[in-house]
Amino acid sequence: MMNQIKRVAIVGGTHGNEFTGAYLIKKFEQFPNLIERSSIETLTLLANPKAFELKRRYIDKDLNRCFLHQDLENPALLGYEEQRAKAIAQQLGPKGNAQVDAIIDLHSTTANMGLSILLGSLHPASLRLAAYLSSINPRVKVCSLMSPNSESAHLRSLCGLGMVIEVGPVAQGVLNPILFQETENIIHGVLDYFEACNQGTALQLPSTLTLYKYVEEIDYPRNAHGELEAMIHPQLQFRDYEPLHPGDPIYLTFDGRAIAYEGKETVYPVFINEAAYYEKGIAMCLTQKQQIAL
Amino acid sequence: MMNQIKRVAIVGGTHGNEFTGAYLIKKFEQFPNLIERSSIETLTLLANPKAFELKRRYIDKDLNRCFLHQDLENPALLGYEEQRAKAIAQQLGPKGNAQVDAIIDLHSTTANMGLSILLGSLHPASLRLAAYLSSINPRVKVCSLMSPNSESAHLRSLCGLGMVIEVGPVAQGVLNPILFQETENIIHGVLDYFEACNQGTALQLPSTLTLYKYVEEIDYPRNAHGELEAMIHPQLQFRDYEPLHPGDPIYLTFDGRAIAYEGKETVYPVFINEAAYYEKGIAMCLTQKQQIAL
């Protein structure tokens, strides 16, 4: 059994150039009846308004890496996003003892992630919610990309039941109407699920969940100056969630040489060629595909 | 007959976050033999290096709107791009009497423009080149988006035979390997065409060219504060170059109401939902489809 979910925060524009979430927040603020459910109080939050205004991911620093305990408590951190993180933690948190029972943070990516749910924990309540969402829309995929043994710095980590809806491919600074509608449908699915649980309504859940679980992040080949020496191999572009076998081409150098994946096991890359990750040194994130019994 | 084409400038990174062109320039500078032809001297130019370094379209102002005669000659214009435009005009121009015989400016777009050639003039030499390129790759489409009766402020306007290769859809700040290779193939087609013309080699050209010709640009519905009140209609997203008939849905408001296209004639939209055009007040550019006899 899940505890009652009384307060839910829907967050968008954590990255100012990811328009799907930001415009959904604006829509919900204009038409609040859309997210009303009888047993739930739903809050909406445009997390990084200044970055959204400038259509940039962030002003000083990636807001979605500002939610470590020690950073939230460090009075010396005065960058715009560092201050926004503290304000958001005050509004929704504190971290570990949040005023909301669930956080849905809306993101988009230039990778072909389709409709992805990124879980903030592997708590059974999270897994059941994800399983429900994938049962009502077979395009929904579920990832757990938390690096083991390190505290999450993501906004969703303010709350035990925090998750991201990550949709793509969509360019930064573009409002894609198809992904906008699909994201909105998933949000309705989440709220309907919580409402049903709160009211004790029995829901049909699948008995297993397919989970793509973090293995490691890998970078592009670079020269000594940090400049790209290769790009994603054309055969791998947009192939998120498909198997990558040892020996498969993964990069193509500018002089036309294919570089093979040298791992020992088949993996499932996600976030392939995400624009915002070039500066983070991430070409893609490798995952393992697992079946989880619920 | 076309005059001999002795000097060709290939330009990339005019917009710093359009990686296809910027990285092709870097590739050609590393492997100059790729663009060598016996009768042609080929120059390469990364047009906006500071914007490329910061992965932004521009620093102060869109460089590709800085090439009006009066602006190039105005000593009071001292923004970064205004100064870059003057330096580029010194290197390749002066406008109207350029030191190069052709300019190929490499761009990318978040719209589904496929492989587009944007002509800088309707001179027969430009039309024949475009016809040749569409004959060697049927995916190539040819546009003339010049607003009539106004001087072009584009970089390509420095030279009579100036054109843009515009590829998409691709997100800003992303190097898409497939579009990278396709753009490179078109550049080789251009150079091969010039080489053949210079050497008097007969080339098979189609007798007609399909040309998408500028009608007008239209904006999103906006409120009094300039904020979006609607998005591209899902049925229109990614439908660049397809016919839009009077009465077809064109926008979808946030409260779910479809807005129809109210023009009197069928048009062919291009640059639908280009990220960089939100700030310019352009949701798409409408064109007419014409057959031109060569």
Coordinates of C-alpha atoms in Angstrom, one line a residue, chain A residues 41-219:
Chain A
E41 CA -3.8 19.5 -3.9
T42 CA -1.7 20.1 -6.9
L43 CA 1.0 22.9 -7.0
T44 CA 2.6 24.1 -10.1
L45 CA 6.0 25.7 -10.3
L46 CA 8.0 27.3 -13.1
A47 CA 11.4 26.5 -11.6
N48 CA 13.8 28.7 -13.5
P49 CA 11.8 31.8 -14.7
K50 CA 14.9 33.9 -15.6
A51 CA 16.4 31.1 -17.8
F52 CA 13.0 30.5 -19.4
E53 CA 12.8 34.2 -20.2
L54 CA 16.2 34.1 -21.9
K55 CA 15.4 30.7 -23.4
R56 CA 18.6 29.3 -21.9
R57 CA 19.2 26.1 -20.0
Y58 CA 20.4 28.1 -17.0
I59 CA 21.9 31.5 -16.1
D60 CA 24.9 30.5 -13.9
K61 CA 24.7 26.8 -13.3
D62 CA 22.5 23.8 -14.1
L63 CA 19.6 24.2 -11.6
N64 CA 19.0 20.4 -11.7
R65 CA 22.4 19.8 -10.1
C66 CA 21.8 22.2 -7.2
F67 CA 19.9 20.0 -4.7
L68 CA 22.6 18.4 -2.7
H69 CA 22.0 18.8 1.1
Q70 CA 25.3 20.5 1.6
D71 CA 24.7 23.0 -1.2
L72 CA 21.2 23.8 -0.1
E73 CA 22.6 24.6 3.4
N74 CA 25.7 26.5 2.1
P75 CA 25.1 30.3 2.6
A76 CA 28.1 31.1 0.4
L77 CA 26.4 29.8 -2.8
L78 CA 24.8 32.8 -4.3
G79 CA 24.5 32.1 -8.0
Y80 CA 21.0 32.5 -9.5
E81 CA 20.3 28.8 -9.6
E82 CA 21.8 28.2 -6.2
Q83 CA 19.4 30.7 -4.8
R84 CA 16.5 29.3 -6.8
A85 CA 17.3 25.8 -5.4
K86 CA 17.1 27.1 -1.9
A87 CA 13.8 28.9 -2.5
I88 CA 12.4 25.7 -4.1
A89 CA 13.6 23.6 -1.2
Q90 CA 11.9 26.0 1.1
Q91 CA 8.6 25.8 -0.9
L92 CA 8.6 22.0 -1.5
G93 CA 11.1 20.6 0.9
P94 CA 13.1 20.4 3.1
K95 CA 14.9 17.5 1.4
G96 CA 14.0 14.3 3.1
N97 CA 11.0 15.7 4.9
A98 CA 9.1 17.4 2.0
Q99 CA 5.8 19.3 2.2
V100 CA 4.7 17.5 -0.9
D101 CA 4.1 13.8 -1.3
A102 CA 5.2 13.6 -4.9
I103 CA 7.2 15.7 -7.4
I104 CA 6.8 15.4 -11.2
D105 CA 9.5 17.4 -12.9
L106 CA 9.0 17.9 -16.7
H107 CA 12.0 17.8 -19.0
S108 CA 12.8 17.4 -22.7
T109 CA 15.8 16.1 -24.5
T110 CA 17.3 16.2 -28.0
A111 CA 17.8 12.4 -27.7
N112 CA 15.2 10.0 -29.0
M113 CA 13.9 9.2 -25.5
G114 CA 10.3 9.0 -26.5
L115 CA 8.2 9.2 -23.4
S116 CA 10.6 8.3 -20.5
I117 CA 10.0 8.2 -16.8
L118 CA 13.2 8.8 -14.8
L119 CA 12.7 7.4 -11.4
G120 CA 14.1 9.2 -8.3
S121 CA 14.1 6.0 -6.3
L122 CA 13.3 2.3 -6.6
H123 CA 10.8 2.4 -3.8
P124 CA 7.9 0.0 -4.6
A125 CA 5.5 3.0 -4.8
S126 CA 7.6 4.5 -7.6
L127 CA 7.8 1.2 -9.5
R128 CA 4.1 0.6 -9.3
L129 CA 3.3 4.1 -10.6
A130 CA 5.8 3.6 -13.4
A131 CA 4.3 0.2 -14.2
Y132 CA 0.8 1.8 -14.3
L133 CA 2.0 4.6 -16.7
S134 CA 3.6 2.1 -19.1
S135 CA 0.4 0.0 -19.0
I136 CA -1.8 2.8 -20.2
N137 CA 0.7 3.9 -22.8
P138 CA 3.0 1.3 -24.3
R139 CA 5.4 4.0 -25.5
V140 CA 6.3 4.9 -21.9
K141 CA 9.8 3.6 -20.9
V142 CA 11.2 3.6 -17.4
C143 CA 14.7 4.4 -16.4
S144 CA 16.7 4.5 -13.1
L145 CA 19.7 6.6 -13.9
M146 CA 20.8 7.3 -10.3
S147 CA 24.5 6.8 -9.8
P148 CA 24.8 4.3 -6.9
N149 CA 26.4 5.5 -3.7
S150 CA 26.0 9.2 -4.3
E151 CA 23.4 11.6 -3.2
S152 CA 21.2 12.9 -6.0
A153 CA 21.5 16.6 -6.8
H154 CA 18.3 16.7 -8.8
L155 CA 15.2 18.7 -8.0
R156 CA 13.1 15.5 -7.8
S157 CA 15.3 14.3 -5.0
L158 CA 13.6 16.8 -2.6
C159 CA 10.8 14.2 -2.1
G160 CA 10.9 10.4 -1.8
L161 CA 8.4 10.0 -4.6
G162 CA 10.1 12.2 -7.2
M163 CA 10.2 11.5 -10.9
V164 CA 11.0 13.1 -14.2
I165 CA 9.0 12.9 -17.4
E166 CA 11.6 13.2 -20.1
V167 CA 10.4 13.5 -23.7
G168 CA 12.2 13.7 -27.0
P169 CA 13.6 14.2 -29.5
V170 CA 12.9 17.9 -29.4
A171 CA 15.2 20.8 -29.9
Q172 CA 15.9 23.2 -27.2
G173 CA 13.8 26.3 -27.5
V174 CA 11.0 24.6 -29.5
L175 CA 7.5 23.8 -28.4
N176 CA 6.7 20.5 -30.1
P177 CA 2.9 20.1 -30.0
I178 CA 2.9 16.3 -30.2
L179 CA 5.2 15.8 -27.2
F180 CA 3.4 18.6 -25.4
Q181 CA 0.1 16.6 -25.6
E182 CA 1.7 13.3 -24.8
T183 CA 3.4 14.8 -21.7
E184 CA 0.1 16.2 -20.6
N185 CA -1.5 12.8 -21.0
I186 CA 1.1 11.2 -18.8
I187 CA 0.6 13.9 -16.1
H188 CA -3.2 13.1 -16.1
G189 CA -2.2 9.4 -15.8
V190 CA -0.1 10.2 -12.7
L191 CA -2.9 12.3 -11.1
D192 CA -5.5 9.7 -11.9
Y193 CA -3.3 7.0 -10.4
F194 CA -2.8 8.9 -7.2
E195 CA -6.5 9.7 -7.0
A196 CA -7.5 6.1 -7.5
C197 CA -5.0 5.0 -4.8
N198 CA -6.2 7.6 -2.4
Q199 CA -9.8 6.5 -2.9
G200 CA -8.9 2.8 -2.6
T201 CA -9.9 2.0 -6.2
A202 CA -8.4 -1.2 -7.5
L203 CA -6.2 -0.6 -10.6
Q204 CA -5.0 -3.2 -13.0
L205 CA -1.2 -3.3 -12.8
P206 CA 1.2 -5.5 -14.8
S207 CA 3.1 -8.0 -12.8
T208 CA 6.5 -7.0 -14.1
L209 CA 8.2 -3.7 -15.1
T210 CA 10.9 -3.3 -17.7
L211 CA 13.6 -1.0 -16.1
Y212 CA 16.6 0.5 -17.8
K213 CA 19.2 0.8 -15.1
Y214 CA 22.2 3.0 -15.0
V215 CA 25.6 1.4 -15.8
E216 CA 27.8 4.3 -16.8
E217 CA 28.1 7.5 -18.8
I218 CA 30.6 7.8 -21.6
D219 CA 32.0 10.8 -23.4

